Amino acid sequence: MSELNVEYEGLLFPKHVSSQESLRYAREDFQVRDDDVFIVTYPKSGTTWMQEILPLIYSNGDLTPVLTIQNWQRVPWLEHIHSRVLLEERPSPRLITTHFQAHMFPKTFFKSKAKVIYMGRNPRDALVSSFHYHGIASFLEDPGTFDEFIEKFLEGRVMYGSWFDHIKSWWPAKDQDNFLFLTYEEMLQDTRSTLVKLGEFLGKQLSDDVIETIANQSKFNNMKQNNMSNYSFVPTEMINQKETSFFRKGIAGDWKNHFTPAQTERFNSVYAQKMKGLNFPYYKD
Ligand code: A3P
C-alpha cells in the first residue's frame, strides 16, 4: 500500500482527506437524521456536478450558495477529517457527500428515513477520468501506464475500492423509497428531466424557471468557471490544473479515445464475469 493511502476495512482511502479516526467516526458514531440527503458516488462519476445541483434545488434556484460557498463546505464529505466539525452542528436538512460502499455507511443510517441519491457512470469513463485525475493530484498515487491503471481498476486496487463492489453494494437498495438511482449519462442527455426526478424524490416543487436556472448553472462550462466548484483554490502543488483541468471533458464515451481493442475486450470480459446475473444498465460499451 502506498504511504498516500490509509486502509480501513480492507479499502484504500486518500490520507490527504481521511484518517482511521474519520473513517471510524463516519461509520460508528455519525448520527444520521431522517431528513439527511446523501449523494453517493464511485469516484469520478459526477459527484461535483451533484454538489452543484442539490444546493440549488434546496435554495429554489438562488445561486448564492453555489457562488459563495466551496462545494466541500456546502455538501461536506462524510468520510473526511473535517466531517464532525462541518456536519454535527449543521441545521437540517443536511446535504452530505460520500464515496462509501453500502456496508461502510453509518450504522444509524439503516434505522433512519434519510435519502440516498446514487449517481452511476459508465465505469470505463470513470476509469479514464480517474486516470487523468491521478496524474494531476499529488495526494494520489502515480497511476502508472494506462494499461497498468486498467488492471488496478479491475482488481479494485484503487481509492475507495472496486467499482464493481461499489455498485453491487448499493444495487439491492434501488427499489427502496428513500433511494434514487441516477446516471451521469442520463443527466448529460436530459438535465431537465433529471432535475424533475430529483425534485419529486426530494419533495420539492420546482417551477420551470427554477429548473432552467439550475440546468444552466450546472452546465459543464459554467461550473468550470465557478471558483467555488472548480478547485482553483487548491494550491497547484496539490492539484495541478495547468494542463488538465478538474473539469476535464464532461462527456460520455471518452473511454473510446483511450482503450485499445484489446483493453476493451479485457475490460468487457471482467465486467461480464463480475456483473453476471445483475440486471444493471452498464453497458457493453
Ligand atoms: P471527466 O474527467 O470525464 O471530464 P467527480 O466530481 O465525481 O470527481 O467527477 C468528475 C467528472 O465529472 C469529470 O469527468 C468532470 O469533468 C465531470 N463533470 C463535472 N461536472 C460536470 C458537469 N456539469 N457536466 C458534465 N460533466 C461534469
PDB file of C-alpha atoms and ligand atoms in Angstrom:
ATOM      1  CA  MET A   1       0.000   0.000   0.000  1.00  0.00           C
ATOM      2  CA  SER A   2       1.246   3.498  -0.833  1.00  0.00           C
ATOM      3  CA  GLU A   3       2.030   5.872   2.011  1.00  0.00           C
ATOM      4  CA  LEU A   4      -0.503   8.214   0.413  1.00  0.00           C
ATOM      5  CA  ASN A   5      -3.367   5.936   1.461  1.00  0.00           C
ATOM      6  CA  VAL A   6      -4.974   4.848   4.677  1.00  0.00           C
ATOM      7  CA  GLU A   7      -6.518   1.375   4.772  1.00  0.00           C
ATOM      8  CA  TYR A   8      -9.823   0.802   6.530  1.00  0.00           C
ATOM      9  CA  GLU A   9     -11.889  -2.394   6.348  1.00  0.00           C
ATOM     10  CA  GLY A  10      -9.667  -3.550   3.500  1.00  0.00           C
ATOM     11  CA  LEU A  11     -10.337  -0.453   1.385  1.00  0.00           C
ATOM     12  CA  LEU A  12      -7.940   2.332   0.443  1.00  0.00           C
ATOM     13  CA  PHE A  13      -8.717   5.984   1.179  1.00  0.00           C
ATOM     14  CA  PRO A  14      -6.546   9.030   0.408  1.00  0.00           C
ATOM     15  CA  LYS A  15      -4.724  10.059   3.590  1.00  0.00           C
ATOM     16  CA  HIS A  16      -4.891  13.635   2.462  1.00  0.00           C
ATOM     17  CA  VAL A  17      -8.588  13.786   3.364  1.00  0.00           C
ATOM     18  CA  SER A  18      -9.386  10.739   5.543  1.00  0.00           C
ATOM     19  CA  SER A  19      -7.864   9.047   8.583  1.00  0.00           C
ATOM     20  CA  GLN A  20      -8.582   5.895  10.581  1.00  0.00           C
ATOM     21  CA  GLU A  21     -10.382   8.118  13.059  1.00  0.00           C
ATOM     22  CA  SER A  22     -12.515   9.984  10.495  1.00  0.00           C
ATOM     23  CA  LEU A  23     -13.497   6.702   8.844  1.00  0.00           C
ATOM     24  CA  ARG A  24     -14.328   5.076  12.167  1.00  0.00           C
ATOM     25  CA  TYR A  25     -16.331   8.134  13.222  1.00  0.00           C
ATOM     26  CA  ALA A  26     -18.310   8.169   9.970  1.00  0.00           C
ATOM     27  CA  ARG A  27     -19.243   4.552  10.314  1.00  0.00           C
ATOM     28  CA  GLU A  28     -19.659   4.039  14.045  1.00  0.00           C
ATOM     29  CA  ASP A  29     -20.585   7.395  15.580  1.00  0.00           C
ATOM     30  CA  PHE A  30     -22.105   9.615  12.947  1.00  0.00           C
ATOM     31  CA  GLN A  31     -25.730  10.339  13.843  1.00  0.00           C
ATOM     32  CA  VAL A  32     -27.859  10.270  10.706  1.00  0.00           C
ATOM     33  CA  ARG A  33     -31.013  12.390  10.761  1.00  0.00           C
ATOM     34  CA  ASP A  34     -34.232  11.440   8.987  1.00  0.00           C
ATOM     35  CA  ASP A  35     -34.002  14.467   6.719  1.00  0.00           C
ATOM     36  CA  ASP A  36     -30.357  13.986   5.698  1.00  0.00           C
ATOM     37  CA  VAL A  37     -29.738  13.610   1.970  1.00  0.00           C
ATOM     38  CA  PHE A  38     -26.645  11.729   0.801  1.00  0.00           C
ATOM     39  CA  ILE A  39     -25.005  11.947  -2.603  1.00  0.00           C
ATOM     40  CA  VAL A  40     -23.317   8.587  -3.105  1.00  0.00           C
ATOM     41  CA  THR A  41     -20.900   8.023  -5.969  1.00  0.00           C
ATOM     42  CA  TYR A  42     -17.953   5.973  -7.025  1.00  0.00           C
ATOM     43  CA  PRO A  43     -15.070   8.434  -7.675  1.00  0.00           C
ATOM     44  CA  LYS A  44     -15.211  10.406 -10.918  1.00  0.00           C
ATOM     45  CA  SER A  45     -18.868   9.714 -11.584  1.00  0.00           C
ATOM     46  CA  GLY A  46     -20.248  13.244 -11.345  1.00  0.00           C
ATOM     47  CA  THR A  47     -20.055  13.946  -7.612  1.00  0.00           C
ATOM     48  CA  THR A  48     -19.092  17.595  -8.059  1.00  0.00           C
ATOM     49  CA  TRP A  49     -21.920  18.064 -10.523  1.00  0.00           C
ATOM     50  CA  MET A  50     -24.432  16.819  -7.979  1.00  0.00           C
ATOM     51  CA  GLN A  51     -22.821  19.047  -5.327  1.00  0.00           C
ATOM     52  CA  GLU A  52     -23.830  21.970  -7.541  1.00  0.00           C
ATOM     53  CA  ILE A  53     -27.355  20.755  -8.227  1.00  0.00           C
ATOM     54  CA  LEU A  54     -28.585  19.784  -4.764  1.00  0.00           C
ATOM     55  CA  PRO A  55     -27.881  23.137  -3.059  1.00  0.00           C
ATOM     56  CA  LEU A  56     -29.636  24.852  -5.975  1.00  0.00           C
ATOM     57  CA  ILE A  57     -32.688  22.659  -5.503  1.00  0.00           C
ATOM     58  CA  TYR A  58     -32.738  23.496  -1.797  1.00  0.00           C
ATOM     59  CA  SER A  59     -32.262  27.235  -2.469  1.00  0.00           C
ATOM     60  CA  ASN A  60     -35.044  27.105  -5.087  1.00  0.00           C
ATOM     61  CA  GLY A  61     -32.659  28.294  -7.774  1.00  0.00           C
ATOM     62  CA  ASP A  62     -30.990  31.088  -5.777  1.00  0.00           C
ATOM     63  CA  LEU A  63     -27.356  30.973  -6.949  1.00  0.00           C
ATOM     64  CA  THR A  64     -25.931  32.435  -3.741  1.00  0.00           C
ATOM     65  CA  PRO A  65     -24.851  29.172  -2.086  1.00  0.00           C
ATOM     66  CA  VAL A  66     -23.001  27.833  -5.105  1.00  0.00           C
ATOM     67  CA  LEU A  67     -21.355  31.167  -5.856  1.00  0.00           C
ATOM     68  CA  THR A  68     -20.237  31.881  -2.289  1.00  0.00           C
ATOM     69  CA  ILE A  69     -19.556  28.551  -0.543  1.00  0.00           C
ATOM     70  CA  GLN A  70     -16.939  25.994  -1.598  1.00  0.00           C
ATOM     71  CA  ASN A  71     -18.520  22.706  -2.685  1.00  0.00           C
ATOM     72  CA  TRP A  72     -16.839  20.691   0.083  1.00  0.00           C
ATOM     73  CA  GLN A  73     -18.428  23.064   2.617  1.00  0.00           C
ATOM     74  CA  ARG A  74     -21.882  23.250   1.097  1.00  0.00           C
ATOM     75  CA  VAL A  75     -22.162  19.443   0.687  1.00  0.00           C
ATOM     76  CA  PRO A  76     -19.488  18.110   3.093  1.00  0.00           C
ATOM     77  CA  TRP A  77     -17.894  14.703   2.816  1.00  0.00           C
ATOM     78  CA  LEU A  78     -18.959  12.124   5.372  1.00  0.00           C
ATOM     79  CA  GLU A  79     -15.609  10.322   5.479  1.00  0.00           C
ATOM     80  CA  HIS A  80     -13.329  13.346   5.569  1.00  0.00           C
ATOM     81  CA  ILE A  81     -11.320  14.583   8.522  1.00  0.00           C
ATOM     82  CA  HIS A  82     -13.491  17.678   8.997  1.00  0.00           C
ATOM     83  CA  SER A  83     -16.871  15.973   8.810  1.00  0.00           C
ATOM     84  CA  ARG A  84     -17.506  16.120  12.545  1.00  0.00           C
ATOM     85  CA  VAL A  85     -16.925  19.880  12.598  1.00  0.00           C
ATOM     86  CA  LEU A  86     -18.807  20.547   9.393  1.00  0.00           C
ATOM     87  CA  LEU A  87     -21.785  18.279   9.983  1.00  0.00           C
ATOM     88  CA  GLU A  88     -22.581  17.770  13.665  1.00  0.00           C
ATOM     89  CA  GLU A  89     -23.940  21.250  14.335  1.00  0.00           C
ATOM     90  CA  ARG A  90     -25.305  21.889  10.865  1.00  0.00           C
ATOM     91  CA  PRO A  91     -29.020  22.674  10.739  1.00  0.00           C
ATOM     92  CA  SER A  92     -31.275  20.280   8.855  1.00  0.00           C
ATOM     93  CA  PRO A  93     -31.689  19.355   6.132  1.00  0.00           C
ATOM     94  CA  ARG A  94     -28.043  18.389   5.707  1.00  0.00           C
ATOM     95  CA  LEU A  95     -26.677  17.599   2.257  1.00  0.00           C
ATOM     96  CA  ILE A  96     -23.802  15.138   2.562  1.00  0.00           C
ATOM     97  CA  THR A  97     -21.401  13.594   0.037  1.00  0.00           C
ATOM     98  CA  THR A  98     -19.733  10.201   0.234  1.00  0.00           C
ATOM     99  CA  HIS A  99     -17.911   7.563  -1.791  1.00  0.00           C
ATOM    100  CA  PHE A 100     -18.747   4.862   0.776  1.00  0.00           C
ATOM    101  CA  GLN A 101     -19.962   1.464  -0.281  1.00  0.00           C
ATOM    102  CA  ALA A 102     -23.233   0.481   1.410  1.00  0.00           C
ATOM    103  CA  HIS A 103     -21.628  -1.744   4.051  1.00  0.00           C
ATOM    104  CA  MET A 104     -19.469   1.202   5.184  1.00  0.00           C
ATOM    105  CA  PHE A 105     -22.433   3.504   5.707  1.00  0.00           C
ATOM    106  CA  PRO A 106     -23.092   4.967   9.168  1.00  0.00           C
ATOM    107  CA  LYS A 107     -24.820   2.365  11.281  1.00  0.00           C
ATOM    108  CA  THR A 108     -27.535   4.872  12.236  1.00  0.00           C
ATOM    109  CA  PHE A 109     -28.466   5.290   8.564  1.00  0.00           C
ATOM    110  CA  PHE A 110     -30.141   1.906   8.413  1.00  0.00           C
ATOM    111  CA  LYS A 111     -32.702   2.880  11.059  1.00  0.00           C
ATOM    112  CA  SER A 112     -33.395   6.266   9.502  1.00  0.00           C
ATOM    113  CA  LYS A 113     -35.506   7.704   6.695  1.00  0.00           C
ATOM    114  CA  ALA A 114     -32.532   9.588   5.253  1.00  0.00           C
ATOM    115  CA  LYS A 115     -32.375   9.661   1.451  1.00  0.00           C
ATOM    116  CA  VAL A 116     -29.661   8.458  -0.883  1.00  0.00           C
ATOM    117  CA  ILE A 117     -29.085   9.715  -4.406  1.00  0.00           C
ATOM    118  CA  TYR A 118     -26.746   7.288  -6.134  1.00  0.00           C
ATOM    119  CA  MET A 119     -25.083   8.600  -9.267  1.00  0.00           C
ATOM    120  CA  GLY A 120     -23.636   5.917 -11.520  1.00  0.00           C
ATOM    121  CA  ARG A 121     -21.364   6.361 -14.518  1.00  0.00           C
ATOM    122  CA  ASN A 122     -20.055   4.093 -17.215  1.00  0.00           C
ATOM    123  CA  PRO A 123     -17.087   2.548 -15.387  1.00  0.00           C
ATOM    124  CA  ARG A 124     -14.883   2.905 -18.451  1.00  0.00           C
ATOM    125  CA  ASP A 125     -15.387   6.675 -18.370  1.00  0.00           C
ATOM    126  CA  ALA A 126     -14.935   6.806 -14.586  1.00  0.00           C
ATOM    127  CA  LEU A 127     -11.685   4.886 -15.106  1.00  0.00           C
ATOM    128  CA  VAL A 128     -10.420   7.324 -17.739  1.00  0.00           C
ATOM    129  CA  SER A 129     -11.399  10.323 -15.621  1.00  0.00           C
ATOM    130  CA  SER A 130      -9.685   8.794 -12.598  1.00  0.00           C
ATOM    131  CA  PHE A 131      -6.537   8.030 -14.581  1.00  0.00           C
ATOM    132  CA  HIS A 132      -6.221  11.696 -15.556  1.00  0.00           C
ATOM    133  CA  TYR A 133      -7.074  12.854 -12.050  1.00  0.00           C
ATOM    134  CA  HIS A 134      -4.317  10.676 -10.586  1.00  0.00           C
ATOM    135  CA  GLY A 135      -1.979  12.423 -12.998  1.00  0.00           C
ATOM    136  CA  ILE A 136      -2.770  15.909 -11.641  1.00  0.00           C
ATOM    137  CA  ALA A 137      -3.379  15.236  -7.914  1.00  0.00           C
ATOM    138  CA  SER A 138      -0.166  14.885  -5.901  1.00  0.00           C
ATOM    139  CA  PHE A 139      -2.031  13.259  -2.995  1.00  0.00           C
ATOM    140  CA  LEU A 140      -2.950  10.284  -5.200  1.00  0.00           C
ATOM    141  CA  GLU A 141      -0.649   7.506  -6.310  1.00  0.00           C
ATOM    142  CA  ASP A 142       1.072   7.698  -9.655  1.00  0.00           C
ATOM    143  CA  PRO A 143      -1.394   5.886 -11.946  1.00  0.00           C
ATOM    144  CA  GLY A 144       1.352   4.140 -13.945  1.00  0.00           C
ATOM    145  CA  THR A 145       0.628   3.456 -17.585  1.00  0.00           C
ATOM    146  CA  PHE A 146      -2.964   3.359 -18.770  1.00  0.00           C
ATOM    147  CA  ASP A 147      -2.665  -0.409 -19.165  1.00  0.00           C
ATOM    148  CA  GLU A 148      -1.454  -0.735 -15.569  1.00  0.00           C
ATOM    149  CA  PHE A 149      -4.211   1.510 -14.313  1.00  0.00           C
ATOM    150  CA  ILE A 150      -6.865  -0.601 -16.046  1.00  0.00           C
ATOM    151  CA  GLU A 151      -5.589  -3.651 -14.157  1.00  0.00           C
ATOM    152  CA  LYS A 152      -5.585  -1.787 -10.843  1.00  0.00           C
ATOM    153  CA  PHE A 153      -9.125  -0.608 -11.519  1.00  0.00           C
ATOM    154  CA  LEU A 154     -10.368  -4.072 -12.462  1.00  0.00           C
ATOM    155  CA  GLU A 155      -8.810  -5.545  -9.319  1.00  0.00           C
ATOM    156  CA  GLY A 156     -10.130  -2.722  -7.117  1.00  0.00           C
ATOM    157  CA  ARG A 157      -6.614  -1.682  -6.040  1.00  0.00           C
ATOM    158  CA  VAL A 158      -7.702   1.951  -6.272  1.00  0.00           C
ATOM    159  CA  MET A 159      -9.057   4.570  -3.892  1.00  0.00           C
ATOM    160  CA  TYR A 160     -12.447   3.639  -2.386  1.00  0.00           C
ATOM    161  CA  GLY A 161     -12.117   0.102  -3.713  1.00  0.00           C
ATOM    162  CA  SER A 162     -13.638  -1.705  -6.628  1.00  0.00           C
ATOM    163  CA  TRP A 163     -16.223  -0.084  -8.888  1.00  0.00           C
ATOM    164  CA  PHE A 164     -17.942  -3.465  -9.105  1.00  0.00           C
ATOM    165  CA  ASP A 165     -18.192  -3.848  -5.323  1.00  0.00           C
ATOM    166  CA  HIS A 166     -19.446  -0.288  -5.036  1.00  0.00           C
ATOM    167  CA  ILE A 167     -22.339  -0.614  -7.435  1.00  0.00           C
ATOM    168  CA  LYS A 168     -23.179  -4.129  -6.237  1.00  0.00           C
ATOM    169  CA  SER A 169     -23.305  -2.952  -2.634  1.00  0.00           C
ATOM    170  CA  TRP A 170     -25.950  -0.320  -3.454  1.00  0.00           C
ATOM    171  CA  TRP A 171     -27.915  -2.079  -6.181  1.00  0.00           C
ATOM    172  CA  PRO A 172     -30.174  -4.067  -3.791  1.00  0.00           C
ATOM    173  CA  ALA A 173     -31.467  -0.740  -2.401  1.00  0.00           C
ATOM    174  CA  LYS A 174     -32.594   0.517  -5.793  1.00  0.00           C
ATOM    175  CA  ASP A 175     -36.336  -0.044  -5.237  1.00  0.00           C
ATOM    176  CA  GLN A 176     -36.494   1.475  -1.772  1.00  0.00           C
ATOM    177  CA  ASP A 177     -38.481   4.692  -1.350  1.00  0.00           C
ATOM    178  CA  ASN A 178     -35.509   6.522   0.137  1.00  0.00           C
ATOM    179  CA  PHE A 179     -33.181   5.640  -2.747  1.00  0.00           C
ATOM    180  CA  LEU A 180     -32.849   7.264  -6.169  1.00  0.00           C
ATOM    181  CA  PHE A 181     -30.578   5.774  -8.782  1.00  0.00           C
ATOM    182  CA  LEU A 182     -29.406   8.176 -11.471  1.00  0.00           C
ATOM    183  CA  THR A 183     -26.738   8.022 -14.095  1.00  0.00           C
ATOM    184  CA  TYR A 184     -24.236  10.567 -15.335  1.00  0.00           C
ATOM    185  CA  GLU A 185     -25.276   9.722 -18.876  1.00  0.00           C
ATOM    186  CA  GLU A 186     -28.981  10.380 -18.374  1.00  0.00           C
ATOM    187  CA  MET A 187     -28.209  13.656 -16.633  1.00  0.00           C
ATOM    188  CA  LEU A 188     -25.982  14.690 -19.510  1.00  0.00           C
ATOM    189  CA  GLN A 189     -28.561  13.740 -22.090  1.00  0.00           C
ATOM    190  CA  ASP A 190     -31.527  15.385 -20.419  1.00  0.00           C
ATOM    191  CA  THR A 191     -30.642  17.501 -17.394  1.00  0.00           C
ATOM    192  CA  ARG A 192     -34.119  18.975 -17.062  1.00  0.00           C
ATOM    193  CA  SER A 193     -35.876  15.606 -16.765  1.00  0.00           C
ATOM    194  CA  THR A 194     -33.318  14.531 -14.186  1.00  0.00           C
ATOM    195  CA  LEU A 195     -33.990  17.714 -12.229  1.00  0.00           C
ATOM    196  CA  VAL A 196     -37.731  16.967 -12.265  1.00  0.00           C
ATOM    197  CA  LYS A 197     -36.990  13.463 -10.961  1.00  0.00           C
ATOM    198  CA  LEU A 198     -34.779  14.886  -8.231  1.00  0.00           C
ATOM    199  CA  GLY A 199     -37.407  17.447  -7.252  1.00  0.00           C
ATOM    200  CA  GLU A 200     -40.054  14.740  -6.919  1.00  0.00           C
ATOM    201  CA  PHE A 201     -37.748  12.490  -4.914  1.00  0.00           C
ATOM    202  CA  LEU A 202     -36.832  15.315  -2.537  1.00  0.00           C
ATOM    203  CA  GLY A 203     -40.401  16.608  -2.233  1.00  0.00           C
ATOM    204  CA  LYS A 204     -39.525  19.967  -3.804  1.00  0.00           C
ATOM    205  CA  GLN A 205     -41.820  21.790  -6.199  1.00  0.00           C
ATOM    206  CA  LEU A 206     -39.550  23.286  -8.833  1.00  0.00           C
ATOM    207  CA  SER A 207     -41.035  25.758 -11.312  1.00  0.00           C
ATOM    208  CA  ASP A 208     -39.946  25.682 -14.948  1.00  0.00           C
ATOM    209  CA  ASP A 209     -37.941  28.860 -14.373  1.00  0.00           C
ATOM    210  CA  VAL A 210     -36.105  27.355 -11.424  1.00  0.00           C
ATOM    211  CA  ILE A 211     -35.355  24.205 -13.391  1.00  0.00           C
ATOM    212  CA  GLU A 212     -33.997  26.354 -16.194  1.00  0.00           C
ATOM    213  CA  THR A 213     -31.781  28.298 -13.780  1.00  0.00           C
ATOM    214  CA  ILE A 214     -30.403  25.122 -12.184  1.00  0.00           C
ATOM    215  CA  ALA A 215     -29.815  23.425 -15.539  1.00  0.00           C
ATOM    216  CA  ASN A 216     -27.939  26.475 -16.736  1.00  0.00           C
ATOM    217  CA  GLN A 217     -25.763  26.966 -13.651  1.00  0.00           C
ATOM    218  CA  SER A 218     -24.840  23.275 -13.562  1.00  0.00           C
ATOM    219  CA  LYS A 219     -23.661  23.160 -17.179  1.00  0.00           C
ATOM    220  CA  PHE A 220     -20.109  21.905 -17.500  1.00  0.00           C
ATOM    221  CA  ASN A 221     -18.708  25.209 -18.798  1.00  0.00           C
ATOM    222  CA  ASN A 222     -20.436  27.295 -16.147  1.00  0.00           C
ATOM    223  CA  MET A 223     -19.236  25.051 -13.346  1.00  0.00           C
ATOM    224  CA  LYS A 224     -15.756  25.087 -14.811  1.00  0.00           C
ATOM    225  CA  GLN A 225     -15.773  28.885 -14.378  1.00  0.00           C
ATOM    226  CA  ASN A 226     -17.207  28.752 -10.842  1.00  0.00           C
ATOM    227  CA  ASN A 227     -14.333  29.237  -8.380  1.00  0.00           C
ATOM    228  CA  MET A 228     -16.474  27.702  -5.642  1.00  0.00           C
ATOM    229  CA  SER A 229     -16.701  24.444  -7.616  1.00  0.00           C
ATOM    230  CA  ASN A 230     -13.602  24.123  -9.784  1.00  0.00           C
ATOM    231  CA  TYR A 231     -10.990  23.506  -7.052  1.00  0.00           C
ATOM    232  CA  SER A 232      -8.985  26.515  -8.216  1.00  0.00           C
ATOM    233  CA  PHE A 233      -8.428  27.409  -4.551  1.00  0.00           C
ATOM    234  CA  VAL A 234      -6.357  24.236  -4.082  1.00  0.00           C
ATOM    235  CA  PRO A 235      -2.632  25.001  -4.485  1.00  0.00           C
ATOM    236  CA  THR A 236      -1.027  23.831  -7.724  1.00  0.00           C
ATOM    237  CA  GLU A 237       1.271  21.546  -5.712  1.00  0.00           C
ATOM    238  CA  MET A 238      -1.836  19.592  -4.673  1.00  0.00           C
ATOM    239  CA  ILE A 239      -3.893  19.670  -7.848  1.00  0.00           C
ATOM    240  CA  ASN A 240      -2.069  20.897 -10.904  1.00  0.00           C
ATOM    241  CA  GLN A 241      -4.753  22.052 -13.310  1.00  0.00           C
ATOM    242  CA  LYS A 242      -2.379  23.798 -15.701  1.00  0.00           C
ATOM    243  CA  GLU A 243      -2.582  21.109 -18.348  1.00  0.00           C
ATOM    244  CA  THR A 244      -5.554  19.005 -17.313  1.00  0.00           C
ATOM    245  CA  SER A 245      -8.453  20.690 -15.579  1.00  0.00           C
ATOM    246  CA  PHE A 246     -10.548  19.013 -12.865  1.00  0.00           C
ATOM    247  CA  PHE A 247     -13.358  19.835 -15.314  1.00  0.00           C
ATOM    248  CA  ARG A 248     -11.611  17.827 -17.968  1.00  0.00           C
ATOM    249  CA  LYS A 249     -14.112  16.951 -20.721  1.00  0.00           C
ATOM    250  CA  GLY A 250     -17.514  16.310 -19.188  1.00  0.00           C
ATOM    251  CA  ILE A 251     -18.695  13.915 -21.885  1.00  0.00           C
ATOM    252  CA  ALA A 252     -19.905  10.328 -22.164  1.00  0.00           C
ATOM    253  CA  GLY A 253     -17.835   7.822 -24.105  1.00  0.00           C
ATOM    254  CA  ASP A 254     -14.388   9.413 -23.870  1.00  0.00           C
ATOM    255  CA  TRP A 255     -13.100   5.939 -22.997  1.00  0.00           C
ATOM    256  CA  LYS A 256     -13.321   5.127 -26.705  1.00  0.00           C
ATOM    257  CA  ASN A 257     -10.471   7.594 -27.250  1.00  0.00           C
ATOM    258  CA  HIS A 258      -8.330   5.751 -24.689  1.00  0.00           C
ATOM    259  CA  PHE A 259      -8.995   1.999 -24.801  1.00  0.00           C
ATOM    260  CA  THR A 260      -7.354  -0.191 -27.425  1.00  0.00           C
ATOM    261  CA  PRO A 261      -9.472  -3.070 -28.799  1.00  0.00           C
ATOM    262  CA  ALA A 262      -7.501  -5.484 -26.568  1.00  0.00           C
ATOM    263  CA  GLN A 263      -8.131  -3.350 -23.484  1.00  0.00           C
ATOM    264  CA  THR A 264     -11.838  -3.135 -24.353  1.00  0.00           C
ATOM    265  CA  GLU A 265     -12.020  -6.896 -24.656  1.00  0.00           C
ATOM    266  CA  ARG A 266     -10.205  -7.398 -21.365  1.00  0.00           C
ATOM    267  CA  PHE A 267     -12.470  -4.893 -19.594  1.00  0.00           C
ATOM    268  CA  ASN A 268     -15.645  -6.405 -21.033  1.00  0.00           C
ATOM    269  CA  SER A 269     -14.712  -9.921 -20.056  1.00  0.00           C
ATOM    270  CA  VAL A 270     -14.042  -8.927 -16.423  1.00  0.00           C
ATOM    271  CA  TYR A 271     -17.217  -6.848 -16.453  1.00  0.00           C
ATOM    272  CA  ALA A 272     -19.304  -9.758 -17.732  1.00  0.00           C
ATOM    273  CA  GLN A 273     -17.892 -12.065 -15.088  1.00  0.00           C
ATOM    274  CA  LYS A 274     -18.237  -9.663 -12.155  1.00  0.00           C
ATOM    275  CA  MET A 275     -21.691  -8.371 -13.078  1.00  0.00           C
ATOM    276  CA  LYS A 276     -23.135 -11.745 -14.059  1.00  0.00           C
ATOM    277  CA  GLY A 277     -26.798 -12.130 -13.171  1.00  0.00           C
ATOM    278  CA  LEU A 278     -27.194  -8.464 -12.348  1.00  0.00           C
ATOM    279  CA  ASN A 279     -29.653  -6.509 -14.417  1.00  0.00           C
ATOM    280  CA  PHE A 280     -27.512  -3.409 -14.373  1.00  0.00           C
ATOM    281  CA  PRO A 281     -27.692  -0.686 -17.061  1.00  0.00           C
ATOM    282  CA  TYR A 282     -23.985  -0.669 -17.887  1.00  0.00           C
ATOM    283  CA  TYR A 283     -23.116  -1.355 -20.795  1.00  0.00           C
ATOM    284  CA  LYS A 284     -21.297  -3.410 -23.267  1.00  0.00           C
ATOM    285  CA  ASP A 285     -19.787  -0.150 -24.447  1.00  0.00           C
TER     286      ASP A 285
HETATM  287  P1  A3P B   1     -14.140  13.875 -16.927  1.00  0.00           P
HETATM  288  O1  A3P B   1     -12.788  13.719 -16.301  1.00  0.00           O
HETATM  289  O2  A3P B   1     -14.540  12.692 -17.744  1.00  0.00           O
HETATM  290  O3  A3P B   1     -14.305  15.160 -17.657  1.00  0.00           O
HETATM  291  P2  A3P B   1     -16.295  13.704  -9.703  1.00  0.00           P
HETATM  292  O4  A3P B   1     -16.919  15.023  -9.426  1.00  0.00           O
HETATM  293  O5  A3P B   1     -17.091  12.539  -9.215  1.00  0.00           O
HETATM  294  O6  A3P B   1     -14.862  13.687  -9.309  1.00  0.00           O
HETATM  295  O7  A3P B   1     -16.348  13.507 -11.294  1.00  0.00           O
HETATM  296  C1  A3P B   1     -15.574  14.302 -12.141  1.00  0.00           C
HETATM  297  C2  A3P B   1     -16.043  14.069 -13.556  1.00  0.00           C
HETATM  298  O8  A3P B   1     -17.342  14.671 -13.738  1.00  0.00           O
HETATM  299  C3  A3P B   1     -15.108  14.723 -14.568  1.00  0.00           C
HETATM  300  O9  A3P B   1     -15.223  13.904 -15.736  1.00  0.00           O
HETATM  301  C4  A3P B   1     -15.792  16.073 -14.746  1.00  0.00           C
HETATM  302  O10 A3P B   1     -15.423  16.747 -15.913  1.00  0.00           O
HETATM  303  C5  A3P B   1     -17.252  15.637 -14.785  1.00  0.00           C
HETATM  304  N1  A3P B   1     -18.199  16.736 -14.540  1.00  0.00           N
HETATM  305  C6  A3P B   1     -18.206  17.596 -13.501  1.00  0.00           C
HETATM  306  N2  A3P B   1     -19.197  18.488 -13.647  1.00  0.00           N
HETATM  307  C7  A3P B   1     -19.826  18.183 -14.800  1.00  0.00           C
HETATM  308  C8  A3P B   1     -20.936  18.764 -15.498  1.00  0.00           C
HETATM  309  N3  A3P B   1     -21.564  19.833 -15.051  1.00  0.00           N
HETATM  310  N4  A3P B   1     -21.327  18.172 -16.648  1.00  0.00           N
HETATM  311  C9  A3P B   1     -20.686  17.094 -17.133  1.00  0.00           C
HETATM  312  N5  A3P B   1     -19.622  16.503 -16.514  1.00  0.00           N
HETATM  313  C10 A3P B   1     -19.201  17.052 -15.354  1.00  0.00           C
END
